[in-house]
Amino acid sequence: MKLESLKELYIEELRDIYSAEKQITKALPKMAKAASSPDLQAAFKEHLEQTKVHVERLEQIFEQLGTSPKGKTCKAMEGLVEEGSELMEEDAEPEVLDAGLIAAAQRVEHYEIAAYGTVRTYAELLKEKKAVGLLQETLDEEGETDKKLTELATSLVNLEAAAR
Ligand code: FE
Ligand code: FE
């Protein structure tokens, strides 16, 4: 399909992040299961609930645009999820695995932060005010999650792994 306008690119990018979020809702329960630290398990579970809301916000935006969120596969997220799966298959000390899970999750968050920053800006340019608000809310939550993962990594998981 030929992209003729910023609006079309905006919709394509929204479909990409929609696919990414759907993939994350499937990956996060597995990551929570694989984590040993109760704090990390809780963080993954909390972000799963947030992620379900991220999907709903995107669906609201698509409804307003009068078009379907489906039709695109986020290949970048497929790759990130695949790397996470490979990690979970490794024979690893629990604390070391936790550190690796945090690293994998932060890659996902940074991808999302980049993607949401872009679509939020496109929505501003296109004067899609309601979408700007919804996308900004999600962007803020991705940022908070990233910060929380950094705190978990430094305060607990990486230190425990280093002590082995
Ligand atoms: Fe998200
Ligand atoms: Fe996220």
CSV table of N, CA and C and ligand atoms in Angstrom, one decimal:
chain,number,residue,atom,x,y,z
A,1,MET,N,0.8,-1.2,0.0
A,1,MET,CA,0.0,0.0,0.0
A,1,MET,C,0.9,1.3,0.0
A,2,LYS,N,0.5,2.2,-0.8
A,2,LYS,CA,1.3,3.5,-0.9
A,2,LYS,C,0.8,4.4,0.2
A,3,LEU,N,1.8,4.9,1.0
A,3,LEU,CA,1.4,5.8,2.0
A,3,LEU,C,1.4,7.2,1.4
A,4,GLU,N,0.3,7.9,1.5
A,4,GLU,CA,0.2,9.2,0.8
A,4,GLU,C,0.2,10.4,1.8
A,5,SER,N,0.0,10.1,3.0
A,5,SER,CA,-0.2,11.2,4.0
A,5,SER,C,0.3,10.9,5.3
A,6,LEU,N,0.5,11.9,6.2
A,6,LEU,CA,0.9,11.6,7.6
A,6,LEU,C,-0.2,10.8,8.3
A,7,LYS,N,-1.4,11.1,7.9
A,7,LYS,CA,-2.5,10.3,8.5
A,7,LYS,C,-2.4,8.9,8.3
A,8,GLU,N,-2.1,8.5,7.0
A,8,GLU,CA,-1.9,7.1,6.7
A,8,GLU,C,-0.7,6.5,7.4
A,9,LEU,N,0.3,7.2,7.5
A,9,LEU,CA,1.5,6.7,8.3
A,9,LEU,C,1.2,6.6,9.8
A,10,TYR,N,0.4,7.5,10.3
A,10,TYR,CA,-0.1,7.5,11.7
A,10,TYR,C,-0.8,6.2,11.9
A,11,ILE,N,-1.7,5.9,11.0
A,11,ILE,CA,-2.6,4.6,11.2
A,11,ILE,C,-1.7,3.4,11.1
A,12,GLU,N,-0.7,3.4,10.2
A,12,GLU,CA,0.2,2.3,10.1
A,12,GLU,C,1.0,2.1,11.3
A,13,GLU,N,1.5,3.2,11.9
A,13,GLU,CA,2.3,3.1,13.1
A,13,GLU,C,1.4,2.6,14.3
A,14,LEU,N,0.2,3.1,14.3
A,14,LEU,CA,-0.8,2.7,15.4
A,14,LEU,C,-1.0,1.2,15.3
A,15,ARG,N,-1.2,0.7,14.1
A,15,ARG,CA,-1.4,-0.8,13.9
A,15,ARG,C,-0.2,-1.6,14.3
A,16,ASP,N,1.0,-1.0,14.1
A,16,ASP,CA,2.2,-1.7,14.5
A,16,ASP,C,2.3,-1.8,16.0
A,17,ILE,N,2.0,-0.7,16.7
A,17,ILE,CA,2.1,-0.7,18.2
A,17,ILE,C,0.9,-1.6,18.7
A,18,TYR,N,-0.2,-1.6,18.0
A,18,TYR,CA,-1.3,-2.5,18.5
A,18,TYR,C,-0.9,-3.9,18.5
A,19,SER,N,-0.2,-4.3,17.4
A,19,SER,CA,0.3,-5.7,17.3
A,19,SER,C,1.3,-5.9,18.3
A,20,ALA,N,2.2,-5.0,18.6
A,20,ALA,CA,3.2,-5.1,19.6
A,20,ALA,C,2.6,-5.3,21.0
A,21,GLU,N,1.6,-4.5,21.3
A,21,GLU,CA,0.9,-4.6,22.6
A,21,GLU,C,0.2,-6.0,22.8
A,22,LYS,N,-0.4,-6.5,21.7
A,22,LYS,CA,-1.1,-7.8,21.8
A,22,LYS,C,0.0,-8.9,22.1
A,23,GLN,N,1.1,-8.7,21.4
A,23,GLN,CA,2.2,-9.7,21.7
A,23,GLN,C,2.7,-9.7,23.1
A,24,ILE,N,2.8,-8.5,23.7
A,24,ILE,CA,3.3,-8.3,25.0
A,24,ILE,C,2.3,-8.9,26.0
A,25,THR,N,1.0,-8.8,25.8
A,25,THR,CA,0.0,-9.4,26.7
A,25,THR,C,0.2,-10.9,26.8
A,26,LYS,N,0.7,-11.5,25.7
A,26,LYS,CA,0.9,-12.9,25.8
A,26,LYS,C,2.3,-13.3,26.4
A,27,ALA,N,3.2,-12.4,26.3
A,27,ALA,CA,4.6,-12.6,26.8
A,27,ALA,C,4.7,-12.4,28.3
A,28,LEU,N,4.0,-11.3,28.8
A,28,LEU,CA,4.2,-10.9,30.2
A,28,LEU,C,3.8,-12.0,31.2
A,29,PRO,N,2.7,-12.8,31.0
A,29,PRO,CA,2.4,-13.8,32.0
A,29,PRO,C,3.5,-14.9,32.1
A,30,LYS,N,4.2,-15.2,30.9
A,30,LYS,CA,5.3,-16.1,30.9
A,30,LYS,C,6.5,-15.6,31.7
A,31,MET,N,6.7,-14.3,31.5
A,31,MET,CA,7.8,-13.6,32.2
A,31,MET,C,7.6,-13.6,33.7
A,32,ALA,N,6.3,-13.3,34.1
A,32,ALA,CA,6.0,-13.3,35.5
A,32,ALA,C,6.2,-14.7,36.1
A,33,LYS,N,5.9,-15.7,35.4
A,33,LYS,CA,6.0,-17.1,35.8
A,33,LYS,C,7.5,-17.4,36.0
A,34,ALA,N,8.3,-16.9,35.0
A,34,ALA,CA,9.7,-17.3,35.0
A,34,ALA,C,10.5,-16.5,36.1
A,35,ALA,N,10.0,-15.4,36.6
A,35,ALA,CA,10.7,-14.5,37.5
A,35,ALA,C,10.7,-15.2,38.9
A,36,SER,N,11.7,-15.0,39.7
A,36,SER,CA,11.8,-15.6,41.0
A,36,SER,C,11.5,-14.5,42.1
A,37,SER,N,12.0,-13.3,41.8
A,37,SER,CA,11.7,-12.2,42.8
A,37,SER,C,10.3,-11.9,42.9
A,38,PRO,N,9.7,-11.9,44.1
A,38,PRO,CA,8.3,-11.6,44.2
A,38,PRO,C,8.0,-10.1,43.7
A,39,ASP,N,8.9,-9.2,43.9
A,39,ASP,CA,8.8,-7.8,43.4
A,39,ASP,C,8.7,-7.8,41.9
A,40,LEU,N,9.6,-8.6,41.3
A,40,LEU,CA,9.6,-8.6,39.8
A,40,LEU,C,8.4,-9.3,39.3
A,41,GLN,N,7.9,-10.3,39.9
A,41,GLN,CA,6.7,-11.0,39.5
A,41,GLN,C,5.5,-10.0,39.5
A,42,ALA,N,5.5,-9.2,40.7
A,42,ALA,CA,4.4,-8.3,40.8
A,42,ALA,C,4.5,-7.2,39.8
A,43,ALA,N,5.7,-6.7,39.5
A,43,ALA,CA,5.9,-5.7,38.5
A,43,ALA,C,5.4,-6.1,37.1
A,44,PHE,N,5.7,-7.4,36.7
A,44,PHE,CA,5.2,-7.9,35.4
A,44,PHE,C,3.7,-8.0,35.4
A,45,LYS,N,3.2,-8.5,36.5
A,45,LYS,CA,1.7,-8.7,36.6
A,45,LYS,C,1.0,-7.3,36.5
A,46,GLU,N,1.6,-6.3,37.2
A,46,GLU,CA,1.0,-5.0,37.2
A,46,GLU,C,1.0,-4.4,35.8
A,47,HIS,N,2.2,-4.6,35.1
A,47,HIS,CA,2.3,-4.1,33.8
A,47,HIS,C,1.4,-4.8,32.8
A,48,LEU,N,1.1,-6.1,33.1
A,48,LEU,CA,0.2,-6.8,32.2
A,48,LEU,C,-1.2,-6.1,32.2
A,49,GLU,N,-1.6,-5.8,33.5
A,49,GLU,CA,-2.9,-5.1,33.6
A,49,GLU,C,-2.9,-3.7,32.8
A,50,GLN,N,-1.8,-3.0,33.0
A,50,GLN,CA,-1.6,-1.7,32.3
A,50,GLN,C,-1.7,-2.0,30.8
A,51,THR,N,-1.0,-3.0,30.3
A,51,THR,CA,-0.9,-3.3,28.9
A,51,THR,C,-2.3,-3.6,28.3
A,52,LYS,N,-3.1,-4.3,29.1
A,52,LYS,CA,-4.5,-4.5,28.6
A,52,LYS,C,-5.2,-3.2,28.4
A,53,VAL,N,-5.0,-2.2,29.2
A,53,VAL,CA,-5.6,-0.9,29.0
A,53,VAL,C,-4.9,-0.2,27.8
A,54,HIS,N,-3.6,-0.4,27.6
A,54,HIS,CA,-3.0,0.2,26.4
A,54,HIS,C,-3.7,-0.3,25.1
A,55,VAL,N,-4.0,-1.6,25.1
A,55,VAL,CA,-4.7,-2.2,24.0
A,55,VAL,C,-6.1,-1.5,23.8
A,56,GLU,N,-6.8,-1.3,24.9
A,56,GLU,CA,-8.1,-0.7,24.9
A,56,GLU,C,-8.1,0.7,24.4
A,57,ARG,N,-7.0,1.4,24.8
A,57,ARG,CA,-6.9,2.8,24.4
A,57,ARG,C,-6.7,2.9,22.9
A,58,LEU,N,-5.9,2.0,22.4
A,58,LEU,CA,-5.6,1.9,20.9
A,58,LEU,C,-6.9,1.6,20.2
A,59,GLU,N,-7.7,0.7,20.8
A,59,GLU,CA,-9.0,0.3,20.1
A,59,GLU,C,-9.9,1.5,20.1
A,60,GLN,N,-9.9,2.3,21.2
A,60,GLN,CA,-10.7,3.6,21.2
A,60,GLN,C,-10.3,4.5,20.1
A,61,ILE,N,-9.0,4.6,19.9
A,61,ILE,CA,-8.5,5.5,18.9
A,61,ILE,C,-8.9,5.0,17.5
A,62,PHE,N,-8.8,3.7,17.3
A,62,PHE,CA,-9.2,3.2,16.0
A,62,PHE,C,-10.7,3.3,15.7
A,63,GLU,N,-11.5,3.2,16.8
A,63,GLU,CA,-12.9,3.4,16.6
A,63,GLU,C,-13.2,4.8,16.2
A,64,GLN,N,-12.5,5.8,16.8
A,64,GLN,CA,-12.7,7.2,16.4
A,64,GLN,C,-12.2,7.4,14.9
A,65,LEU,N,-11.2,6.7,14.5
A,65,LEU,CA,-10.7,6.9,13.2
A,65,LEU,C,-11.6,6.1,12.2
A,66,GLY,N,-12.4,5.2,12.7
A,66,GLY,CA,-13.3,4.5,11.8
A,66,GLY,C,-12.6,3.4,11.0
A,67,THR,N,-11.5,2.8,11.6
A,67,THR,CA,-10.8,1.8,10.9
A,67,THR,C,-10.3,0.7,11.8
A,68,SER,N,-9.9,-0.4,11.2
A,68,SER,CA,-9.5,-1.5,12.0
A,68,SER,C,-8.1,-1.5,12.6
A,69,PRO,N,-7.9,-1.9,13.8
A,69,PRO,CA,-6.5,-1.9,14.3
A,69,PRO,C,-5.7,-3.1,13.8
A,70,LYS,N,-6.3,-4.0,13.1
A,70,LYS,CA,-5.6,-5.2,12.7
A,70,LYS,C,-5.0,-5.0,11.3
A,71,GLY,N,-4.1,-6.0,10.9
A,71,GLY,CA,-3.6,-6.0,9.6
A,71,GLY,C,-2.1,-5.8,9.6
A,72,LYS,N,-1.5,-5.6,10.7
A,72,LYS,CA,0.0,-5.5,10.7
A,72,LYS,C,0.6,-6.3,11.8
A,73,THR,N,1.8,-6.9,11.6
A,73,THR,CA,2.5,-7.6,12.6
A,73,THR,C,3.7,-6.8,12.9
A,74,CYS,N,3.9,-6.6,14.2
A,74,CYS,CA,5.1,-5.9,14.6
A,74,CYS,C,6.3,-6.9,14.7
A,75,LYS,N,7.1,-6.8,13.7
A,75,LYS,CA,8.2,-7.8,13.6
A,75,LYS,C,9.3,-7.5,14.7
A,76,ALA,N,9.5,-6.3,15.0
A,76,ALA,CA,10.4,-5.9,16.0
A,76,ALA,C,10.0,-6.6,17.3
A,77,MET,N,8.8,-6.5,17.7
A,77,MET,CA,8.3,-7.1,18.9
A,77,MET,C,8.4,-8.6,18.9
A,78,GLU,N,8.2,-9.2,17.7
A,78,GLU,CA,8.3,-10.6,17.6
A,78,GLU,C,9.8,-11.0,17.9
A,79,GLY,N,10.7,-10.2,17.5
A,79,GLY,CA,12.1,-10.5,17.8
A,79,GLY,C,12.5,-10.3,19.2
A,80,LEU,N,11.9,-9.3,19.8
A,80,LEU,CA,12.2,-9.0,21.3
A,80,LEU,C,11.6,-10.1,22.1
A,81,VAL,N,10.4,-10.5,21.8
A,81,VAL,CA,9.7,-11.6,22.5
A,81,VAL,C,10.5,-12.9,22.3
A,82,GLU,N,11.0,-13.1,21.1
A,82,GLU,CA,11.7,-14.3,20.8
A,82,GLU,C,13.0,-14.4,21.7
A,83,GLU,N,13.7,-13.2,21.8
A,83,GLU,CA,14.9,-13.2,22.6
A,83,GLU,C,14.6,-13.5,24.1
A,84,GLY,N,13.4,-13.0,24.5
A,84,GLY,CA,13.0,-13.3,25.9
A,84,GLY,C,12.7,-14.8,26.1
A,85,SER,N,12.1,-15.4,25.1
A,85,SER,CA,11.8,-16.9,25.2
A,85,SER,C,13.1,-17.7,25.2
A,86,GLU,N,14.1,-17.2,24.4
A,86,GLU,CA,15.4,-17.9,24.4
A,86,GLU,C,16.0,-17.9,25.8
A,87,LEU,N,16.0,-16.7,26.4
A,87,LEU,CA,16.5,-16.5,27.7
A,87,LEU,C,15.9,-17.5,28.7
A,88,MET,N,14.5,-17.6,28.6
A,88,MET,CA,13.8,-18.4,29.6
A,88,MET,C,14.1,-19.9,29.4
A,89,GLU,N,14.6,-20.2,28.2
A,89,GLU,CA,15.0,-21.6,28.0
A,89,GLU,C,16.4,-22.0,28.5
A,90,GLU,N,17.1,-20.9,28.8
A,90,GLU,CA,18.5,-21.2,29.3
A,90,GLU,C,18.5,-21.8,30.7
A,91,ASP,N,19.5,-22.5,31.0
A,91,ASP,CA,19.7,-23.0,32.4
A,91,ASP,C,20.4,-21.9,33.1
A,92,ALA,N,19.7,-21.2,34.0
A,92,ALA,CA,20.3,-20.1,34.7
A,92,ALA,C,19.9,-20.1,36.2
A,93,GLU,N,20.8,-19.5,37.0
A,93,GLU,CA,20.5,-19.2,38.4
A,93,GLU,C,19.3,-18.3,38.4
A,94,PRO,N,18.4,-18.5,39.4
A,94,PRO,CA,17.2,-17.7,39.4
A,94,PRO,C,17.4,-16.2,39.4
A,95,GLU,N,18.4,-15.7,40.2
A,95,GLU,CA,18.7,-14.3,40.3
A,95,GLU,C,19.2,-13.8,38.9
A,96,VAL,N,20.1,-14.6,38.3
A,96,VAL,CA,20.6,-14.2,37.0
A,96,VAL,C,19.5,-14.2,36.0
A,97,LEU,N,18.6,-15.1,36.0
A,97,LEU,CA,17.5,-15.1,35.1
A,97,LEU,C,16.7,-13.9,35.3
A,98,ASP,N,16.4,-13.5,36.6
A,98,ASP,CA,15.7,-12.3,36.8
A,98,ASP,C,16.3,-11.1,36.2
A,99,ALA,N,17.6,-11.0,36.4
A,99,ALA,CA,18.4,-9.8,35.8
A,99,ALA,C,18.2,-9.8,34.2
A,100,GLY,N,18.2,-11.0,33.6
A,100,GLY,CA,18.0,-11.1,32.2
A,100,GLY,C,16.6,-10.7,31.8
A,101,LEU,N,15.6,-11.1,32.6
A,101,LEU,CA,14.2,-10.8,32.3
A,101,LEU,C,14.0,-9.3,32.4
A,102,ILE,N,14.6,-8.6,33.3
A,102,ILE,CA,14.5,-7.2,33.4
A,102,ILE,C,15.1,-6.5,32.2
A,103,ALA,N,16.3,-7.1,31.7
A,103,ALA,CA,16.9,-6.5,30.5
A,103,ALA,C,16.0,-6.7,29.3
A,104,ALA,N,15.4,-7.8,29.2
A,104,ALA,CA,14.5,-8.1,28.1
A,104,ALA,C,13.3,-7.2,28.1
A,105,ALA,N,12.7,-7.0,29.3
A,105,ALA,CA,11.5,-6.2,29.5
A,105,ALA,C,11.9,-4.7,29.2
A,106,GLN,N,13.1,-4.3,29.6
A,106,GLN,CA,13.4,-2.9,29.4
A,106,GLN,C,13.6,-2.6,27.9
A,107,ARG,N,14.0,-3.6,27.1
A,107,ARG,CA,14.1,-3.4,25.7
A,107,ARG,C,12.7,-3.2,25.1
A,108,VAL,N,11.8,-4.0,25.6
A,108,VAL,CA,10.4,-3.9,25.2
A,108,VAL,C,9.9,-2.5,25.5
A,109,GLU,N,10.1,-2.0,26.7
A,109,GLU,CA,9.6,-0.7,27.2
A,109,GLU,C,10.2,0.4,26.3
A,110,HIS,N,11.5,0.3,26.0
A,110,HIS,CA,12.1,1.4,25.2
A,110,HIS,C,11.6,1.4,23.8
A,111,TYR,N,11.3,0.2,23.3
A,111,TYR,CA,10.6,0.2,22.0
A,111,TYR,C,9.3,0.9,22.0
A,112,GLU,N,8.5,0.6,23.0
A,112,GLU,CA,7.2,1.2,23.2
A,112,GLU,C,7.3,2.7,23.4
A,113,ILE,N,8.2,3.1,24.2
A,113,ILE,CA,8.4,4.5,24.4
A,113,ILE,C,8.7,5.3,23.1
A,114,ALA,N,9.5,4.7,22.3
A,114,ALA,CA,9.8,5.3,21.0
A,114,ALA,C,8.6,5.3,20.1
A,115,ALA,N,7.9,4.2,20.1
A,115,ALA,CA,6.7,4.1,19.2
A,115,ALA,C,5.6,5.1,19.7
A,116,TYR,N,5.3,5.1,21.0
A,116,TYR,CA,4.3,6.0,21.5
A,116,TYR,C,4.6,7.5,21.4
A,117,GLY,N,5.9,7.8,21.5
A,117,GLY,CA,6.4,9.2,21.4
A,117,GLY,C,6.1,9.6,20.0
A,118,THR,N,6.3,8.8,19.0
A,118,THR,CA,6.1,9.1,17.6
A,118,THR,C,4.6,9.3,17.3
A,119,VAL,N,3.8,8.3,17.7
A,119,VAL,CA,2.4,8.5,17.3
A,119,VAL,C,1.7,9.6,18.1
A,120,ARG,N,2.2,9.9,19.3
A,120,ARG,CA,1.6,11.0,20.1
A,120,ARG,C,1.9,12.3,19.3
A,121,THR,N,3.1,12.4,18.8
A,121,THR,CA,3.5,13.6,18.0
A,121,THR,C,2.7,13.7,16.7
A,122,TYR,N,2.5,12.6,16.0
A,122,TYR,CA,1.7,12.6,14.8
A,122,TYR,C,0.3,13.0,15.1
A,123,ALA,N,-0.2,12.5,16.3
A,123,ALA,CA,-1.6,12.9,16.7
A,123,ALA,C,-1.7,14.4,16.9
A,124,GLU,N,-0.6,15.0,17.5
A,124,GLU,CA,-0.6,16.4,17.7
A,124,GLU,C,-0.7,17.1,16.4
A,125,LEU,N,0.2,16.7,15.5
A,125,LEU,CA,0.3,17.4,14.2
A,125,LEU,C,-1.1,17.3,13.4
A,126,LEU,N,-1.7,16.1,13.6
A,126,LEU,CA,-3.0,15.9,12.9
A,126,LEU,C,-4.2,16.5,13.7
A,127,LYS,N,-3.9,17.1,14.8
A,127,LYS,CA,-5.0,17.7,15.7
A,127,LYS,C,-6.0,16.7,16.1
A,128,GLU,N,-5.5,15.5,16.4
A,128,GLU,CA,-6.3,14.4,17.0
A,128,GLU,C,-6.2,14.5,18.5
A,129,LYS,N,-6.9,15.5,19.1
A,129,LYS,CA,-6.7,15.8,20.5
A,129,LYS,C,-7.0,14.7,21.5
A,130,LYS,N,-8.0,14.0,21.2
A,130,LYS,CA,-8.4,12.9,22.2
A,130,LYS,C,-7.3,11.8,22.1
A,131,ALA,N,-6.9,11.5,20.9
A,131,ALA,CA,-5.8,10.5,20.8
A,131,ALA,C,-4.5,11.0,21.4
A,132,VAL,N,-4.2,12.3,21.3
A,132,VAL,CA,-3.0,12.8,22.0
A,132,VAL,C,-3.0,12.4,23.5
A,133,GLY,N,-4.2,12.7,24.1
A,133,GLY,CA,-4.3,12.4,25.6
A,133,GLY,C,-4.1,11.0,25.9
A,134,LEU,N,-4.8,10.1,25.1
A,134,LEU,CA,-4.7,8.7,25.3
A,134,LEU,C,-3.3,8.1,25.1
A,135,LEU,N,-2.7,8.6,24.1
A,135,LEU,CA,-1.3,8.1,23.8
A,135,LEU,C,-0.3,8.6,24.8
A,136,GLN,N,-0.5,9.8,25.3
A,136,GLN,CA,0.4,10.4,26.3
A,136,GLN,C,0.2,9.6,27.6
A,137,GLU,N,-1.0,9.2,28.0
A,137,GLU,CA,-1.2,8.4,29.2
A,137,GLU,C,-0.4,7.1,29.1
A,138,THR,N,-0.5,6.5,28.0
A,138,THR,CA,0.2,5.2,27.8
A,138,THR,C,1.7,5.4,27.8
A,139,LEU,N,2.1,6.5,27.1
A,139,LEU,CA,3.6,6.8,27.1
A,139,LEU,C,4.1,7.0,28.5
A,140,ASP,N,3.3,7.7,29.3
A,140,ASP,CA,3.8,8.0,30.7
A,140,ASP,C,3.9,6.6,31.5
A,141,GLU,N,2.9,5.7,31.3
A,141,GLU,CA,3.0,4.5,32.0
A,141,GLU,C,4.2,3.6,31.5
A,142,GLU,N,4.5,3.7,30.3
A,142,GLU,CA,5.6,2.9,29.8
A,142,GLU,C,6.9,3.5,30.4
A,143,GLY,N,7.0,4.8,30.5
A,143,GLY,CA,8.1,5.4,31.1
A,143,GLY,C,8.3,5.1,32.6
A,144,GLU,N,7.1,5.0,33.3
A,144,GLU,CA,7.1,4.7,34.7
A,144,GLU,C,7.6,3.2,34.9
A,145,THR,N,7.1,2.4,34.0
A,145,THR,CA,7.5,1.0,34.1
A,145,THR,C,9.0,0.8,33.9
A,146,ASP,N,9.5,1.5,32.9
A,146,ASP,CA,10.9,1.4,32.7
A,146,ASP,C,11.7,1.9,33.9
A,147,LYS,N,11.3,2.9,34.5
A,147,LYS,CA,12.0,3.4,35.7
A,147,LYS,C,11.9,2.4,36.8
A,148,LYS,N,10.8,1.8,37.0
A,148,LYS,CA,10.6,0.8,38.1
A,148,LYS,C,11.5,-0.4,37.8
A,149,LEU,N,11.6,-0.8,36.5
A,149,LEU,CA,12.5,-1.9,36.2
A,149,LEU,C,14.0,-1.6,36.5
A,150,THR,N,14.3,-0.3,36.2
A,150,THR,CA,15.7,0.1,36.6
A,150,THR,C,15.9,0.0,38.1
A,151,GLU,N,14.9,0.5,38.8
A,151,GLU,CA,15.1,0.4,40.3
A,151,GLU,C,15.2,-1.0,40.8
A,152,LEU,N,14.4,-1.9,40.2
A,152,LEU,CA,14.4,-3.3,40.6
A,152,LEU,C,15.8,-3.9,40.2
A,153,ALA,N,16.3,-3.6,39.1
A,153,ALA,CA,17.5,-4.1,38.6
A,153,ALA,C,18.7,-3.7,39.5
A,154,THR,N,18.7,-2.4,39.9
A,154,THR,CA,19.8,-1.9,40.6
A,154,THR,C,19.7,-2.3,42.1
A,155,SER,N,18.5,-2.2,42.7
A,155,SER,CA,18.3,-2.4,44.1
A,155,SER,C,18.4,-3.9,44.5
A,156,LEU,N,18.0,-4.8,43.6
A,156,LEU,CA,17.8,-6.1,44.0
A,156,LEU,C,18.4,-7.2,43.1
A,157,VAL,N,17.9,-7.2,41.9
A,157,VAL,CA,18.2,-8.4,41.1
A,157,VAL,C,19.7,-8.5,40.7
A,158,ASN,N,20.2,-7.4,40.1
A,158,ASN,CA,21.6,-7.4,39.6
A,158,ASN,C,22.6,-7.7,40.7
A,159,LEU,N,22.3,-7.0,41.9
A,159,LEU,CA,23.2,-7.2,43.0
A,159,LEU,C,23.2,-8.6,43.5
A,160,GLU,N,22.1,-9.2,43.5
A,160,GLU,CA,22.0,-10.6,43.9
A,160,GLU,C,22.8,-11.5,43.0
A,161,ALA,N,22.6,-11.2,41.7
A,161,ALA,CA,23.3,-12.0,40.7
A,161,ALA,C,24.8,-11.8,40.8
A,162,ALA,N,25.2,-10.6,41.1
A,162,ALA,CA,26.7,-10.3,41.1
A,162,ALA,C,27.3,-11.0,42.3
A,163,ALA,N,26.5,-11.3,43.4
A,163,ALA,CA,27.0,-11.8,44.6
A,163,ALA,C,27.3,-13.3,44.4
A,164,ARG,N,26.9,-14.0,43.4
A,164,ARG,CA,27.1,-15.4,43.2
A,164,ARG,C,28.5,-15.8,42.9
B,1,FE,FE,2.2,-0.9,26.5
B,2,FE,FE,5.0,-1.6,28.2
